[in-house]
XYZ file of C-alpha atoms in Angstrom:
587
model
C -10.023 19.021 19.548
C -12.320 17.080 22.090
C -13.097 13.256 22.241
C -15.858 11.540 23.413
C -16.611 7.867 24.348
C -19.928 6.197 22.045
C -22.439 4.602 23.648
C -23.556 6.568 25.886
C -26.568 8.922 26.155
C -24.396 12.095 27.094
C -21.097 12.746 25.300
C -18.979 11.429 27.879
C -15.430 13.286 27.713
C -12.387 11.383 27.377
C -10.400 10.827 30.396
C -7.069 9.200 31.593
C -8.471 5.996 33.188
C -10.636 3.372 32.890
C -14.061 4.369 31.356
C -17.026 1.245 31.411
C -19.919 1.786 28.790
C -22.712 -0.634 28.148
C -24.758 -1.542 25.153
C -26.897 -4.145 25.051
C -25.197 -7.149 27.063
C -22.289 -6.120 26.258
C -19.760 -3.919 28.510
C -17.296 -1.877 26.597
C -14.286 -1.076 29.060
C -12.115 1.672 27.810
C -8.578 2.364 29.193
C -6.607 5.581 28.233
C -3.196 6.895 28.776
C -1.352 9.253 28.038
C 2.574 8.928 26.791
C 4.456 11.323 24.627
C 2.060 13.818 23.559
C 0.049 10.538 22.533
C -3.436 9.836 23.617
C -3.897 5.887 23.573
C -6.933 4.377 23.833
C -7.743 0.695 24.060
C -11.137 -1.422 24.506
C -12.079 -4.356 25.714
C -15.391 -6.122 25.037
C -17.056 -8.686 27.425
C -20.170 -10.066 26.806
C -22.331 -9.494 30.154
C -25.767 -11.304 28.959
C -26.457 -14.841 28.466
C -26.323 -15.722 24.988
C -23.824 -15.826 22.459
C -23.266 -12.398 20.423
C -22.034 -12.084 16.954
C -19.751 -8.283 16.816
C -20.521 -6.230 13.519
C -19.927 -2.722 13.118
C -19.010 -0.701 16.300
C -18.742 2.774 17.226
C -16.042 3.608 19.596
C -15.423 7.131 19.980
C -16.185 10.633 18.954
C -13.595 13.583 18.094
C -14.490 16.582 17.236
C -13.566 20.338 15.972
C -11.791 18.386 12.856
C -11.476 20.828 9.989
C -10.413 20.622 6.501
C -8.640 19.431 4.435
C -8.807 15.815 5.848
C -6.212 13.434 5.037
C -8.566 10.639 4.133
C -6.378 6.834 3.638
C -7.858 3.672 1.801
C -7.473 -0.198 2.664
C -5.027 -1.698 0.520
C -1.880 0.129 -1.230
C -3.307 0.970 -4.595
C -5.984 3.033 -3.342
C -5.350 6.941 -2.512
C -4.375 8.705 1.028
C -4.757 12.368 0.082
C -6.734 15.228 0.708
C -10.292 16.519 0.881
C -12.185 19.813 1.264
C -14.656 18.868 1.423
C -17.194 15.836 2.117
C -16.152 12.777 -0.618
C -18.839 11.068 -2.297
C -17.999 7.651 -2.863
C -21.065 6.907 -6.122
C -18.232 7.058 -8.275
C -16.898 4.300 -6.756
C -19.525 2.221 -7.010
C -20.098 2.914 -10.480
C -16.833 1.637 -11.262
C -18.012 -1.754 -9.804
C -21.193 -1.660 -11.928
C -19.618 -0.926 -15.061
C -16.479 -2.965 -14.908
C -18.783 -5.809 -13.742
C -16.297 -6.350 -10.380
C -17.064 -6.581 -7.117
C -16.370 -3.783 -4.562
C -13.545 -5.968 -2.455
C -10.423 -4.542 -4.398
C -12.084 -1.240 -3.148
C -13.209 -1.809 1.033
C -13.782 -5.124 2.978
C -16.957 -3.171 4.040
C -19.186 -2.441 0.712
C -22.226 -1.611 3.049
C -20.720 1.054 4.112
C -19.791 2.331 1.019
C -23.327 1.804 -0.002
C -24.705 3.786 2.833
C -22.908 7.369 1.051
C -19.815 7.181 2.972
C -16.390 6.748 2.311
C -14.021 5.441 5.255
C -10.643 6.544 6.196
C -9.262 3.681 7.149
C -7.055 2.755 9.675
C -6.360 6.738 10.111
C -7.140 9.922 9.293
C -5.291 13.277 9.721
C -5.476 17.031 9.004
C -3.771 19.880 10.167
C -4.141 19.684 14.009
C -5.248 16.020 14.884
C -4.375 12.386 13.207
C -6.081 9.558 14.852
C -4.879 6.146 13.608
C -5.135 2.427 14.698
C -1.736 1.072 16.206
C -3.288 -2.579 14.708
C -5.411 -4.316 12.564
C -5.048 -8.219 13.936
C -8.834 -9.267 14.461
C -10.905 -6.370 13.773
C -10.943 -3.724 10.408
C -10.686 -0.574 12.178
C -11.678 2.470 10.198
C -12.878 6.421 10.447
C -15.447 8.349 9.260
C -15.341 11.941 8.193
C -18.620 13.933 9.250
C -18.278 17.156 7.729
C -21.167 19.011 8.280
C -20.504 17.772 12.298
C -16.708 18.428 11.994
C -15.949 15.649 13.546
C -14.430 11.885 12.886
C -15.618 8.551 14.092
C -13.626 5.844 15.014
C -15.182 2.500 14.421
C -14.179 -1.065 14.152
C -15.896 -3.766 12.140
C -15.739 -7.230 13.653
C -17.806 -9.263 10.838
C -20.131 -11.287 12.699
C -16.845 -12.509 15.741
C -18.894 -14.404 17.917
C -18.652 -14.123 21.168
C -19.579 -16.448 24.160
C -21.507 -15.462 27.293
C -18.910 -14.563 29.978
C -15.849 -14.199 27.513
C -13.654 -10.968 25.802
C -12.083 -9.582 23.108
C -9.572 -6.979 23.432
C -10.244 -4.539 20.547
C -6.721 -2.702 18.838
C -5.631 0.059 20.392
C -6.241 3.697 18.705
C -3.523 6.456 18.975
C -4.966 10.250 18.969
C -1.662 12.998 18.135
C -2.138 16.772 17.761
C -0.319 19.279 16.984
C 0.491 22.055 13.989
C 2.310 19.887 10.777
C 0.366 16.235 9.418
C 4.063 15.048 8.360
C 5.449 15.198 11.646
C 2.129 13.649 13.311
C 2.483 10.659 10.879
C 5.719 10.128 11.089
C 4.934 9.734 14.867
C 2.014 7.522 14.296
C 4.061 5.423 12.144
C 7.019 4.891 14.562
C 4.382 3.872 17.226
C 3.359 1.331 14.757
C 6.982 -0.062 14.548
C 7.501 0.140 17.740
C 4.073 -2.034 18.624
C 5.050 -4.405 15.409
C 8.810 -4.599 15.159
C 9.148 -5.420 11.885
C 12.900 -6.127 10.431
C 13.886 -4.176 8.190
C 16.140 -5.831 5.144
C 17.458 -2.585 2.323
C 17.819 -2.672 -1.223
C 20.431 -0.416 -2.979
C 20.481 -1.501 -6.560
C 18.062 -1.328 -9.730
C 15.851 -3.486 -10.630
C 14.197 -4.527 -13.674
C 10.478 -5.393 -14.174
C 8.601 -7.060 -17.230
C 5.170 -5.580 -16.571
C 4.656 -1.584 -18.095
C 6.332 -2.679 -21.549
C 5.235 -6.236 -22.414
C 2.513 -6.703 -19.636
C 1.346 -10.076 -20.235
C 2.690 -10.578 -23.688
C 6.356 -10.806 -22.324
C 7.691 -14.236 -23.897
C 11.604 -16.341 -22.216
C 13.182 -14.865 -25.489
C 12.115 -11.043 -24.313
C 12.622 -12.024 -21.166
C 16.494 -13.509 -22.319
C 17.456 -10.446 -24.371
C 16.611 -7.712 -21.840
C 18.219 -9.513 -18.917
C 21.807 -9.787 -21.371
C 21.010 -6.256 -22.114
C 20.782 -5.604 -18.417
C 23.641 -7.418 -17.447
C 26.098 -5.402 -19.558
C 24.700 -2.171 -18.067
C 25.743 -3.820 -14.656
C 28.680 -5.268 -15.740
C 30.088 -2.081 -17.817
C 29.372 -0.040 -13.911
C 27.297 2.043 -16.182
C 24.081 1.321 -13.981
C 23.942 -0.679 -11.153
C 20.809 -3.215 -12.103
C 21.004 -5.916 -9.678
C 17.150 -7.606 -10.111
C 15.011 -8.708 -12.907
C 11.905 -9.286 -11.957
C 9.043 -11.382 -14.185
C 5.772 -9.943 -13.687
C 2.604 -11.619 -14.947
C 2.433 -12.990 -18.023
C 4.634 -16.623 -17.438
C 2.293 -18.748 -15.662
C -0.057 -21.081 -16.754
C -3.070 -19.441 -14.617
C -3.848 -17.363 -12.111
C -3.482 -19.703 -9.037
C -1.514 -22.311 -11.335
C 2.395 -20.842 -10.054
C 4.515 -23.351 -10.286
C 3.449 -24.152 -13.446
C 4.919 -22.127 -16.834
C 3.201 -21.884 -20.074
C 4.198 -22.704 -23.204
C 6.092 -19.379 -23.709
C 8.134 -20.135 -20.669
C 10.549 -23.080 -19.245
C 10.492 -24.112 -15.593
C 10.625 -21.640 -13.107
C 14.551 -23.337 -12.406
C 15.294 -22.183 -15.623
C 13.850 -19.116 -15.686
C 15.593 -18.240 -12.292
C 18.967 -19.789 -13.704
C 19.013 -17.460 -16.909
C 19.190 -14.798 -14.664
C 21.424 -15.841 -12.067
C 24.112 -16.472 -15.006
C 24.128 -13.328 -15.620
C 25.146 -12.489 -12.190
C 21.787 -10.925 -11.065
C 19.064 -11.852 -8.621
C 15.736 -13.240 -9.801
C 12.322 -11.838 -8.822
C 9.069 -13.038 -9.627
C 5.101 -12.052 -9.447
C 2.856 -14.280 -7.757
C -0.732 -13.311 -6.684
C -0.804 -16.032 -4.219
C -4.643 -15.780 -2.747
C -5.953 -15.396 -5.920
C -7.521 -18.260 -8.186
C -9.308 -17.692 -11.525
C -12.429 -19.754 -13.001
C -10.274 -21.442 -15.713
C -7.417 -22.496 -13.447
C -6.312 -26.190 -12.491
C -6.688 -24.943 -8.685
C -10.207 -23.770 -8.967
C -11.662 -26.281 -11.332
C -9.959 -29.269 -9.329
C -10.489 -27.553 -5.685
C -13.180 -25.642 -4.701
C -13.630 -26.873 -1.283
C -10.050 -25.200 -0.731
C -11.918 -21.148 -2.315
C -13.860 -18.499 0.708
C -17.481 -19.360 0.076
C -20.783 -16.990 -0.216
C -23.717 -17.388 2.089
C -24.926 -20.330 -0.566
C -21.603 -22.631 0.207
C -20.418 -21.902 -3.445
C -16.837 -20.287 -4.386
C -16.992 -16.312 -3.645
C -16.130 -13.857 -6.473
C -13.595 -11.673 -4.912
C -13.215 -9.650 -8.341
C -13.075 -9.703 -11.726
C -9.747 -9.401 -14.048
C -7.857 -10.562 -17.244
C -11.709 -11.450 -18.389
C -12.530 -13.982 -15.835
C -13.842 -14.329 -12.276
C -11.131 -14.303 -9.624
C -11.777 -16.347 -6.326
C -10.146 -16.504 -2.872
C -7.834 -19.178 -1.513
C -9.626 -20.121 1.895
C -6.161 -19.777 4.230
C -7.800 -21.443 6.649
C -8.622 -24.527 5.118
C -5.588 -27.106 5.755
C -5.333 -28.399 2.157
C -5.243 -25.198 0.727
C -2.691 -24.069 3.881
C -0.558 -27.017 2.282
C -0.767 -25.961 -0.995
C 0.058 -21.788 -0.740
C 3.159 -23.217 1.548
C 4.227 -26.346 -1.198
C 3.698 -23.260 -4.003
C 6.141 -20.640 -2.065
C 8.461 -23.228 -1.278
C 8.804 -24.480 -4.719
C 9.483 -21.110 -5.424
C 12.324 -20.436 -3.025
C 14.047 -23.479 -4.330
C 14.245 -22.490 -7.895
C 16.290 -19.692 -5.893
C 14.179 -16.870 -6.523
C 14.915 -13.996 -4.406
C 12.340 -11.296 -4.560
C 9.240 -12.112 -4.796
C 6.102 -9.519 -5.581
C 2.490 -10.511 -3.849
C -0.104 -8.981 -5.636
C -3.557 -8.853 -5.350
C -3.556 -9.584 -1.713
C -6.884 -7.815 -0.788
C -8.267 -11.274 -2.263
C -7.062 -12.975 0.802
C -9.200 -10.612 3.176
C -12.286 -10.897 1.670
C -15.174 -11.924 3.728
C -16.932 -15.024 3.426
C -17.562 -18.323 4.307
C -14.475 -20.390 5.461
C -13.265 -23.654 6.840
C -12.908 -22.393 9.948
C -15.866 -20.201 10.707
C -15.428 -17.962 13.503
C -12.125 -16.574 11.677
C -12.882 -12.835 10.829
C -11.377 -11.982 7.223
C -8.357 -10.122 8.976
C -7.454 -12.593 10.987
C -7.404 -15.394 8.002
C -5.325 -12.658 5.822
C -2.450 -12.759 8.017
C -2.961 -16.337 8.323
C -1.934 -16.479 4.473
C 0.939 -13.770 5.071
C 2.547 -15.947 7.805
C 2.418 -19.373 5.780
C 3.862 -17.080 2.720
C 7.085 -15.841 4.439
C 7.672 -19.432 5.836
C 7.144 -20.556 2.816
C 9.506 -18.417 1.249
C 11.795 -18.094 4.046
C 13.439 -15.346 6.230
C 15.933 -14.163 3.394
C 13.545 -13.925 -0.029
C 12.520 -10.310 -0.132
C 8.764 -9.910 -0.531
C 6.826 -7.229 -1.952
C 3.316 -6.711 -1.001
C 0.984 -5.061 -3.481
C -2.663 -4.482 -3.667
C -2.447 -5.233 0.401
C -4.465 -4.261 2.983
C -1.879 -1.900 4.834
C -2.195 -2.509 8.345
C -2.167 -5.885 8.789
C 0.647 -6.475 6.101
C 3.353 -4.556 8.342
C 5.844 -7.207 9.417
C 5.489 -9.706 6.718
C 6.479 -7.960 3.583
C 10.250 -6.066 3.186
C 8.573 -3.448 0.822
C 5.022 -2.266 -0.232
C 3.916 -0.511 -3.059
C 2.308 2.163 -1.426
C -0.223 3.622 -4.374
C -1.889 2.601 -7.923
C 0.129 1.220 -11.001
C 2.223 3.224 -13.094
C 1.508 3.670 -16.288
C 2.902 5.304 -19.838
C 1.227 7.784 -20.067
C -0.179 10.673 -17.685
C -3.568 9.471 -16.963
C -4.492 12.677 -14.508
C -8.621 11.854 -15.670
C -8.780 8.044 -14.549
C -10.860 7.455 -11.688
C -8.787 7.569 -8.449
C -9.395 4.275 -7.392
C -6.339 1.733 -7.980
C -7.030 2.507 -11.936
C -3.179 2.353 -13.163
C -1.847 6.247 -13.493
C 1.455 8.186 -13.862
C -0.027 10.908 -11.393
C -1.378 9.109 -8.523
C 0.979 6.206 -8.486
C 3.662 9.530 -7.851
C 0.863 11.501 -5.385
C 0.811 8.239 -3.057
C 4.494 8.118 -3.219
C 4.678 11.359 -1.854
C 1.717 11.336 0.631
C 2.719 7.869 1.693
C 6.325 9.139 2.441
C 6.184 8.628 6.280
C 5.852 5.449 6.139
C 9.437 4.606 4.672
C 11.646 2.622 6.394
C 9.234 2.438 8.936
C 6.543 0.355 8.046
C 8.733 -1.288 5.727
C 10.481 0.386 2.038
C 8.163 1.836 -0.021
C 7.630 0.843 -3.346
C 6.475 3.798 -5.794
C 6.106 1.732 -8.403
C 8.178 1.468 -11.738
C 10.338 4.155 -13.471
C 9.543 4.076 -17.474
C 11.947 5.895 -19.586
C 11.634 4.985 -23.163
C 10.665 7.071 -25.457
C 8.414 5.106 -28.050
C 5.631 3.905 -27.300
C 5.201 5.583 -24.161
C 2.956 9.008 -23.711
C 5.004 10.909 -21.228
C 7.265 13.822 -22.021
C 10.950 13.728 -20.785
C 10.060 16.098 -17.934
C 7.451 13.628 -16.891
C 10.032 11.026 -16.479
C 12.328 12.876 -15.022
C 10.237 14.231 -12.462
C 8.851 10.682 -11.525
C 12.247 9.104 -11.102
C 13.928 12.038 -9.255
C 11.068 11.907 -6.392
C 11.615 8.326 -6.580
C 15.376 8.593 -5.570
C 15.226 11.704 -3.695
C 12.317 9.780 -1.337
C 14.842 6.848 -1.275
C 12.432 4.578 -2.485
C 12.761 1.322 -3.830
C 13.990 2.011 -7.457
C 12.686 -0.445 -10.629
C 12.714 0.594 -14.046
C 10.444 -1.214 -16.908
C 10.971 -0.756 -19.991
C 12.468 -2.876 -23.625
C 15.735 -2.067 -23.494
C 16.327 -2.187 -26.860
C 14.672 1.500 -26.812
C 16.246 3.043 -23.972
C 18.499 5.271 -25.011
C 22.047 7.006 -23.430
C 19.758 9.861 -22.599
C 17.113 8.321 -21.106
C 19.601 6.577 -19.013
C 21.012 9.581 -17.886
C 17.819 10.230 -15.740
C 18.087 7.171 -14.049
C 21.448 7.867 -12.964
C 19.827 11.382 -11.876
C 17.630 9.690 -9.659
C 20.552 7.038 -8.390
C 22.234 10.249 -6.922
C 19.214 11.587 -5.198
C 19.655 8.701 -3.176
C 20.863 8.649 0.126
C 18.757 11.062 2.240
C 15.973 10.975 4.841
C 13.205 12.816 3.437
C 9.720 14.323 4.641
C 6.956 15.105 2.445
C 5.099 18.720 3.689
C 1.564 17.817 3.445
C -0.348 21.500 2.875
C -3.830 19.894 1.572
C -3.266 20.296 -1.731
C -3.021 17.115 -3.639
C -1.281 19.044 -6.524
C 1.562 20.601 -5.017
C 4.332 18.798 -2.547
C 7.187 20.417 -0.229
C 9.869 17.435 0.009
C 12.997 18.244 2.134
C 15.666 15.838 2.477
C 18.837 15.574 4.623
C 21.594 13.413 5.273
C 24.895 13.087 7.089
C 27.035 12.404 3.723
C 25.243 14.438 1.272
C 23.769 18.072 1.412
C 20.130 18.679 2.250
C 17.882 19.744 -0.291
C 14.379 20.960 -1.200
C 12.024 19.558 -4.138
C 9.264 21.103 -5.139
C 6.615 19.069 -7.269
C 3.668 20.306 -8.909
C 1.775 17.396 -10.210
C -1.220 20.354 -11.481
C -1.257 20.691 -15.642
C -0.664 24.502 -15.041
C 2.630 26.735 -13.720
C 2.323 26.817 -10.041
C 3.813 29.244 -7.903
C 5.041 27.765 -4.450
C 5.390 29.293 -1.384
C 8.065 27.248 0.823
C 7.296 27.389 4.620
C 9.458 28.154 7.483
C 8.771 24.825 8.642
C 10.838 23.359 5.813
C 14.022 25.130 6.762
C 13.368 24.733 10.230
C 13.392 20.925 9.714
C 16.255 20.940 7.673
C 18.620 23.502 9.633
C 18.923 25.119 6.724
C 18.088 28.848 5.134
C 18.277 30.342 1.589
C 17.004 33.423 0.157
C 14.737 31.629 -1.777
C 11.151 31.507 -0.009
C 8.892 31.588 -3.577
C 9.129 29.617 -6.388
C 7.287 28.940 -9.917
C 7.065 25.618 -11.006
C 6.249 23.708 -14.232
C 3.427 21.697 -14.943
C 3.865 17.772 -14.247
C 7.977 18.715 -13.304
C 10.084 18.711 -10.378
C 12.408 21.760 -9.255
C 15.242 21.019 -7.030
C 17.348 23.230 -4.988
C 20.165 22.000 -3.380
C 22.174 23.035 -0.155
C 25.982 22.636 -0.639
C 27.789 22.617 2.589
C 31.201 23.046 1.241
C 30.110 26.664 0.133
């Protein structure tokens, strides 16, 4: 691996120091340093000519001899991080926007780019020897591109139009560059910088919760809602399963951007909240807080408060439940007021865990109140008024987030694409709700666990009508779920879950308990997991996600990790199933 400075006419090499480059009026002045094994690189941008400049796209530095596969990750947490072989064409992408009649923002904050034949990594990028990752994303959306045929990536920021004065700076967020033999390990480093740069606090969750969404979706009704959540409570109660949550998804409000508000299938939010609290169990509710819809009281009443195109009318920021979606401008005052006044209502009907969906909304670009804001910078705008809103002890969820810049302000994130009940292997890989990637993110996404925040793999489904997956299916997706020691929700009717299917739940409940690595190998089919822990043996889980019988090789590296050995080195695994060997100490 060798990295080079942009800008310049000759690859200049990268140095510990200070490095000046110039383009154009402006100076770029590059400072690197070495700490750990870490190469850190940070730039800072003064504008040397004498008029104002507005900062686009910018090209930072060079590194090359970067082979496959590439570990290529996307903006917000429904989208993929897994591998590629070779070059990825993103025109299926874009004919996903075309059909569905969406716009490209659930997808990248950039579309040009995507329009131009290439598909960022952003935020970082890894494969077997190097990962180079941002250690921030507070002003800028930093991002990598994969050049194949050059074997090399490009780190690059994009600064959407930042203006900046004659004389002035902007310091730029540092990039981290990490090499070595195994992408887990270099992640996991990456990741712990990140923490260490962002402190966020981390809160834990050890119960079960339940969700409306995979069984009702947005037909769930309060007398549903009422029957599952006695249902529940008896589980709890009976210490047959400990369910400790319910948590209303979508479906109970009046509109999208109307929260506060029920319709007529619902009381008020107090009484919603104080069913569940009766039954001696914490309510949770969905909110998509940045998010208003064409038909709703907050759009049709305020549209001076909505992001606005080049033309000074409300931006589509996508298209869903058969209407136009628009942005909540979190820079304009009124609308400041209004996001806080909604999450405040919501902590006092004594909600507890909240889920923020749709959050990519908030980072849209556009037109806003306060103009010189870049898109990132009014995103975490709308995160900060959200957890003062809510408060220091409501646990949030963030979903459909732009990663980076969400660390600190949610407790958990789901990390990859909805759940669903049924297998859905053939769905594009973009967000598009399936069994097997909302599992494949879970495990690629592993490292950043109790780091970044608790991961959130999504929903276990057990029942056995009306759902499309085979009992192996479930099993496997709720056994990586506890052996990860993820965040653990279940969504189902009740009324159909049987003893049996319970009994995989409390499989997965004593998974639990262990620190676990994923062993990335490039293959987005198969997955190494060992896990270890001071109270409870170490183990190894092998997961073939492929619709044939794999045979998997373990590495060295596994036991190595683990301080462990067994005479088992090869094994053959089902198709869509998990296989589990576990160390007992006391032997």
């Amino acid at each position: 691996m060798r990295l080079f400075f942009s800008g310049r006419r000759e690859p200049t090499p990268v140095t510990e120091g200070e490095v000046s480059v110039e383009r154009a009026g402006l100076r770029i002045i590059f400072n690197t340093r070495l700490k750990n094994g870490a190469t850190i690189i940070s730039a800072d941008l003064h504008n040397i000519s004498d008029e104002t400049m507005k900062l686009g796209s910018m090209d930072l530095l060079n590194i090359t001899e970067v082979y496959p596969p590439v570990y290529m990750n996307s903006w917000q947490s429904w989208l993929p991080f897994k591998a590629h072989t070779s070059q990825p064409d993103p025109r299926a992408w874009l004919d996903f926007v075309k059909i569905t009649g969406t716009t490209p923002y659930h997808l990248t904050p950039i579309p040009e780019v995507l329009s131009a034949g290439i598909l960022p990594s952003d935020y970082f990028a890894c494969s077997r020897s190097v990962m180079a990752g941002f250690i921030d994303s507070r002003i800028s959306h930093p991002y990598l591109v994969w050049d194949a045929s050059r074997e090399m990536l490009e780190a690059r920021v994009e600064l959407f139009g930042t203006p900046l004065s004659p004389g002035k700076s902007i310091s730029l967020e540092s990039l981290v560059v990490l090499t070595g033999e195994d992408p887990s390990s270099m992640l996991e480093k990456y990741a712990d910088m990140i923490k260490s740069h962002r402190k966020p606090v981390m809160k834990h969750r050890e119960g079960i919760g339940w969700c409306s969404w995979y069984n009702y979706f947005e037909e769930i009704d309060f007398d549903e809602l009422k029957k599952n959540v006695e249902i529940i409570s008896r589980l709890a109660k009976s210490g047959d399963i400990p369910f400790d949550l319910i948590q209303l998804d979508d479906g109970y409000q009046a509109d999208i951007g109307d929260w506060t508000v029920t319709n007529s299938k619902f009381p008020s939010l107090d009484e919603i909240s104080g069913l569940i609290r009766a039954h001696d169990l914490k309510p949770g509710i969905w909110v998509a807080p940045f998010s208003a819809s064409e038909t709703s009281s907050l759009f049709l009443k305020h549209k001076d408060w909505l992001v606005k195109d080049s033309g000074g009318k409300p931006k589509r920021a996508y298209r869903n439940w058969g209407k136009d979606i628009f942005s909540v401008d979190t820079t304009n005052p009124e609308a400041r007021d209004f996001l806080r006044e909604t999450m405040t209502r919501i902590r006092d009907a004594e909600f507890e865990y909240v889920k923020i969906d749709f959050l990519f909304a908030g980072a849209i670009p556009g037109r806003r109140y306060e103009p010189d804001v870049t898109p990132v910078e009014a995103y975490i705008r709308g995160l900060e008024i959200i957890r003062e809103g809510l408060g220091s002890e409501v646990f949030i969820v963030g979903c459909g987030a732009p990663l980076l810049p969400s660390v600190g302000f949610v407790d958990a994130m789901r990390i990859g694409a909805d759940t669903a009940p049924s297998w859905n292997s053939d769905v594009p890989d973009n967000g598009i709700p399936s069994f097997k990637n909302s599992i494949r993110n879970a495990l690629t996404r592993a490292f950043m666990h109790e780091r970044l925040w608790l991961n959130d793999p999504d929903t276990i489904i057990l029942r056995g009508s009306d759902a499309e997956l085979s009992r192996q299916e479930k099993m496997m997706f709720a056994l990586v779920c506890g052996i990860l020691d993820n965040l653990l929700l279940e969504s189902d009717d009740m009324e159909l879950v049987s003893r049996e299917d319970l009994s995989i739940l409390k499989q997965a409940l004593s998974m639990r308990g262990r620190y676990a690595r994923t062993f990335l190998n490039g293959d987005n089919d198969i997955f190494i997991i060992g896990a270890k822990g001071s109270q409870k043996p170490s183990m190894i889980a092998l997961v073939n996600l492929a619709d044939s019988e794999r045979e998997v090789r373990i590495p060295q590296s596994v036991f190595d990790w683990l301080g462990e050995s067994t005479h088992i080195l090869v094994q053959k695994v089902k198709p869509h199933a998990v296989w589990i060997y576990p160390f007992d100490k006391s032997a």
